[in-house]
Coordinates of C-alpha atoms in Angstrom, one line a residue:
M1 CA -1.3 36.9 114.2
F2 CA -4.6 35.0 114.3
K3 CA -7.9 36.8 114.9
G4 CA -11.6 36.7 114.3
S5 CA -13.9 33.8 113.7
M6 CA -11.9 30.5 113.7
V7 CA -13.8 27.3 113.3
A8 CA -13.0 24.2 115.2
I9 CA -14.1 22.1 112.2
V10 CA -15.6 18.7 112.6
T11 CA -14.2 15.6 111.0
P12 CA -17.0 14.0 109.0
F13 CA -17.1 10.2 108.7
K14 CA -18.7 7.8 106.2
S15 CA -18.8 4.1 106.9
G16 CA -16.0 4.4 109.5
K17 CA -13.6 6.5 107.3
V18 CA -12.9 10.2 107.0
D19 CA -15.4 11.6 104.5
E20 CA -13.1 13.9 102.5
K21 CA -15.9 15.0 100.1
A22 CA -18.0 16.3 103.1
L23 CA -14.9 17.9 104.7
G24 CA -14.1 19.7 101.5
D25 CA -17.7 21.0 101.2
L26 CA -17.6 22.2 104.8
I27 CA -14.3 24.1 104.2
E28 CA -15.9 25.8 101.2
F29 CA -19.0 26.6 103.3
H30 CA -16.7 28.3 105.8
I31 CA -14.7 30.3 103.4
K32 CA -17.8 31.5 101.5
N33 CA -19.3 32.7 104.8
G34 CA -16.3 34.6 106.1
T35 CA -14.6 32.3 108.6
D36 CA -11.2 33.7 109.2
V37 CA -9.2 30.6 110.2
I38 CA -9.9 26.8 109.8
V39 CA -8.8 24.6 112.7
P40 CA -8.8 20.9 111.9
C41 CA -8.0 18.0 114.3
G42 CA -9.0 19.7 117.5
T43 CA -11.4 18.3 120.1
T44 CA -14.4 19.1 117.8
G45 CA -12.5 17.2 115.1
E46 CA -12.4 14.1 117.2
S47 CA -8.7 14.0 117.2
A48 CA -8.6 11.7 120.1
T49 CA -9.9 8.8 118.0
L50 CA -8.1 9.6 114.7
S51 CA -5.2 7.4 113.9
H52 CA -1.9 9.2 113.1
A53 CA -2.3 8.5 109.5
E54 CA -5.9 9.9 109.5
H55 CA -4.7 12.9 111.5
H56 CA -1.9 13.6 109.0
R57 CA -4.3 13.2 106.1
V58 CA -7.0 15.6 107.5
V59 CA -4.4 18.3 108.1
E60 CA -2.9 17.8 104.7
F61 CA -6.3 17.7 102.9
T62 CA -7.4 20.8 104.8
V63 CA -4.2 22.8 103.8
Q64 CA -4.6 21.7 100.2
T65 CA -8.3 22.5 100.0
V66 CA -8.0 25.9 101.7
N67 CA -5.1 26.7 99.3
K68 CA -3.9 29.7 101.3
R69 CA -7.2 31.5 101.1
V70 CA -7.3 31.6 105.0
P71 CA -4.9 30.4 107.6
V72 CA -5.0 26.8 108.8
V73 CA -4.1 26.1 112.4
A74 CA -3.8 22.4 112.9
G75 CA -4.5 20.6 116.2
A76 CA -1.3 18.8 117.0
G77 CA -1.4 18.3 120.8
S78 CA -1.1 15.1 122.9
N79 CA -0.4 14.0 126.4
S80 CA 3.1 12.9 125.2
T81 CA 5.7 15.5 124.3
D82 CA 7.3 13.2 121.7
E83 CA 3.9 12.6 120.0
T84 CA 3.1 16.3 120.1
L85 CA 6.5 17.0 118.4
E86 CA 5.7 14.4 115.7
L87 CA 2.3 15.8 114.9
T88 CA 3.6 19.4 115.0
K89 CA 6.4 18.6 112.6
Y90 CA 4.0 17.0 110.2
A91 CA 1.7 20.0 110.3
Q92 CA 4.6 22.2 109.5
K93 CA 5.6 19.9 106.6
A94 CA 2.0 19.9 105.3
G95 CA 2.0 23.7 105.2
A96 CA -0.2 24.6 108.1
S97 CA 0.0 28.3 109.2
G98 CA 0.3 27.3 112.8
V99 CA -0.5 24.6 115.4
L100 CA -2.9 24.4 118.3
L101 CA -1.4 22.5 121.2
I102 CA -3.6 21.2 124.1
T103 CA -2.2 20.9 127.6
P104 CA -1.2 17.3 128.2
Y105 CA -4.2 15.4 129.6
Y106 CA -4.6 12.5 132.0
N107 CA -0.9 12.6 133.3
K108 CA -1.6 15.9 135.1
P109 CA 1.8 17.7 134.7
T110 CA 2.8 20.4 137.1
Q111 CA 3.1 24.0 136.0
E112 CA 6.8 23.4 135.5
G113 CA 6.1 20.3 133.4
L114 CA 3.7 22.3 131.2
Y115 CA 6.3 25.0 130.7
R116 CA 8.9 22.5 129.7
H117 CA 6.5 20.6 127.4
F118 CA 5.5 23.6 125.4
K119 CA 8.9 25.2 125.4
K120 CA 10.5 22.1 123.9
V121 CA 7.9 21.9 121.1
A122 CA 8.1 25.6 120.3
D123 CA 11.9 25.6 120.4
T124 CA 12.0 22.6 118.0
V125 CA 9.8 23.9 115.2
D126 CA 9.8 27.1 113.3
M127 CA 6.1 27.9 113.1
P128 CA 3.5 29.8 115.2
V129 CA 2.2 27.9 118.3
I130 CA -1.1 28.6 120.0
L131 CA -1.5 27.0 123.5
Y132 CA -4.8 25.5 124.4
N133 CA -6.0 25.5 128.0
V134 CA -9.2 23.5 128.6
P135 CA -9.2 22.1 132.2
S136 CA -12.7 20.5 131.8
R137 CA -11.1 18.1 129.3
T138 CA -7.6 17.8 130.6
N139 CA -7.9 18.1 134.4
V140 CA -5.1 20.6 134.5
N141 CA -5.3 24.4 134.4
M142 CA -2.4 26.3 133.0
L143 CA -2.0 29.3 135.1
P144 CA -1.5 32.8 133.7
S145 CA 1.9 33.0 135.3
T146 CA 3.0 29.9 133.3
V147 CA 1.6 31.3 130.1
A148 CA 3.5 34.6 130.8
R149 CA 6.7 32.6 131.1
L150 CA 6.0 30.8 127.8
R151 CA 5.0 34.1 126.1
E152 CA 8.8 34.8 126.0
T153 CA 9.5 31.7 124.0
K154 CA 10.0 32.1 120.3
N155 CA 7.0 31.0 118.2
I156 CA 4.4 30.9 121.0
V157 CA 2.0 33.6 119.8
G158 CA -1.2 33.0 121.7
I159 CA -3.6 30.8 123.7
K160 CA -7.0 29.4 123.3
E161 CA -8.5 30.0 126.7
A162 CA -11.4 27.7 127.6
T163 CA -11.7 27.9 131.4
G164 CA -14.8 30.1 131.2
D165 CA -13.1 32.2 133.9
L166 CA -13.0 35.9 132.9
K167 CA -10.9 36.7 135.9
Q168 CA -8.3 34.4 134.7
V169 CA -8.6 35.8 131.1
S170 CA -8.1 39.3 132.5
E171 CA -5.0 38.3 134.4
L172 CA -3.7 36.5 131.4
I173 CA -4.0 39.6 129.1
R174 CA -2.5 41.8 131.8
L175 CA 0.5 39.6 132.2
C176 CA 1.1 38.7 128.6
G177 CA 0.3 42.0 126.9
R178 CA -2.1 43.0 124.1
D179 CA 0.2 41.7 121.4
F180 CA -0.3 38.1 122.6
D181 CA -3.3 36.5 120.9
V182 CA -5.9 35.5 123.6
I183 CA -8.6 33.5 121.9
S184 CA -11.9 32.3 123.3
G185 CA -12.4 28.6 123.6
D186 CA -16.0 29.0 124.9
D187 CA -18.6 30.5 122.6
F188 CA -20.6 31.9 125.5
T189 CA -17.6 34.0 126.8
T190 CA -16.5 35.3 123.4
F191 CA -18.0 38.8 123.5
P192 CA -16.8 39.6 127.1
L193 CA -13.4 38.2 126.2
L194 CA -13.2 40.6 123.2
A195 CA -14.1 43.5 125.6
L196 CA -11.1 42.5 127.8
G197 CA -8.7 42.6 124.8
G198 CA -9.1 39.1 123.3
V199 CA -8.8 38.8 119.5
G200 CA -11.1 36.0 118.4
A201 CA -12.7 32.6 119.1
I202 CA -12.0 29.0 118.1
S203 CA -15.6 28.2 117.9
V204 CA -18.0 25.3 117.9
T205 CA -21.1 27.3 117.1
A206 CA -19.3 28.7 114.0
D207 CA -19.5 25.1 112.5
I208 CA -23.2 25.7 111.9
V209 CA -23.6 29.5 111.6
P210 CA -20.2 30.8 110.2
G211 CA -21.8 33.9 108.7
D212 CA -23.2 35.3 111.9
C213 CA -20.1 34.4 113.9
A214 CA -17.9 36.2 111.4
A215 CA -20.2 39.1 111.3
M216 CA -20.0 39.6 115.0
F217 CA -16.2 39.9 114.9
D218 CA -16.3 42.1 111.9
A219 CA -18.7 44.5 113.7
F220 CA -16.7 44.5 116.9
F221 CA -13.4 45.2 115.1
A222 CA -15.1 48.0 113.1
G223 CA -16.1 49.6 116.4
K224 CA -19.8 48.7 115.9
T225 CA -20.1 47.3 119.4
D226 CA -23.9 47.6 119.5
E227 CA -24.2 45.4 116.3
A228 CA -21.6 43.0 117.7
L229 CA -23.6 42.7 120.9
R230 CA -26.9 42.2 119.0
L231 CA -25.2 39.3 117.1
H232 CA -23.8 37.9 120.4
Y233 CA -27.4 37.7 121.8
K234 CA -28.7 36.3 118.5
L235 CA -26.1 33.5 118.7
E236 CA -26.5 32.9 122.4
P237 CA -29.4 30.5 122.2
L238 CA -27.3 28.1 120.1
H239 CA -24.3 28.0 122.5
G240 CA -26.0 25.9 125.2
P241 CA -27.4 23.3 122.8
M242 CA -24.0 22.8 121.2
F243 CA -22.9 21.4 124.6
I244 CA -26.1 19.7 125.7
E245 CA -24.0 16.5 125.4
T246 CA -20.3 16.0 124.9
N247 CA -18.8 18.0 122.1
P248 CA -18.8 17.3 119.2
I249 CA -21.9 15.1 119.4
P250 CA -24.4 18.0 119.2
V251 CA -22.6 20.0 116.5
K252 CA -22.2 16.9 114.3
T253 CA -25.9 16.1 114.9
S254 CA -26.8 19.6 113.9
L255 CA -24.7 19.5 110.7
A256 CA -26.4 16.1 109.9
L257 CA -29.9 17.6 110.4
M258 CA -28.8 20.5 108.1
G259 CA -27.9 17.9 105.5
R260 CA -24.2 18.7 105.4
I261 CA -22.6 15.5 106.9
N262 CA -23.6 12.0 108.0
E263 CA -24.6 11.6 111.6
E264 CA -21.6 9.4 112.4
F265 CA -19.2 9.3 115.4
R266 CA -16.2 7.3 116.6
L267 CA -16.8 5.2 119.7
P268 CA -16.8 6.0 122.6
L269 CA -18.9 8.9 121.2
C270 CA -22.3 7.9 120.2
P271 CA -25.6 9.4 118.9
M272 CA -27.6 11.8 121.1
A273 CA -30.3 10.7 123.5
D274 CA -33.7 11.3 121.9
A275 CA -34.8 13.9 124.5
N276 CA -31.6 16.0 123.9
K277 CA -31.9 15.6 120.2
D278 CA -35.5 17.0 120.4
K279 CA -34.2 20.1 122.3
L280 CA -31.4 20.5 119.8
K281 CA -33.9 20.4 116.9
K282 CA -36.0 23.0 118.6
A283 CA -33.0 25.4 118.9
L284 CA -32.1 24.8 115.2
Q285 CA -35.7 25.4 114.1
D286 CA -36.0 28.6 116.2
Y287 CA -32.8 29.9 114.5
G288 CA -34.1 29.0 111.0
L289 CA -31.4 26.4 110.3
I290 CA -33.8 23.5 109.7

């Protein structure tokens, strides 16, 4: 249902408020450069520090600005099932094409708790649901066996897999089948995940180089694996710098250096250390972005 280059789009701020002008410009930048899906209000969109009103507005604004040119998959997850339901229902009302739901964080649910959480949400709404497994952020790993159980639930169509564990990805695809969308959540594992049967990436690097990210998927799906691999290695020097500090600090700093947004974060996120910023600038210069 969802495939190719999907951007985990940042939320630009200006004087402490969401900068809708900059967000709209970023959306147009992505559509012009071939991004297949826009994903607002994820980790990269600083959803953890958006108020509910801001979260709703970013989703609504994104849907309206995209205007059905590409799908919009809205981040709507929380560590509370009731809150996840509220955010998901709003995304559906706003016209999103689907929702991305992170595994509940901090409260460390069991595998049975994860199953019940996602099943309740998917059974309550009538829209596509993509699960999101990122243990480095949540301190809980949703096992392939749990995903296989959820795969039978109406509306659950895929998973953003961000463990960086290709063994787990392989087991996941084997258990869930090739018609279940397995999507990379780590830019550095995207090409090998495609080789295993994955269908795309919800990418951080795509925030700054959407054209090259989209071209890699286009080449792979056209059977031009050598060209796709060339683009993978072209992009690879950017992946590390995008995580030299906590995401989305480096990618927002990159976009600011490129003149696309203000360099502004919500506390407890803060500007990069000077030494890391120098390394990031070098990577952007080497790529020809600044």
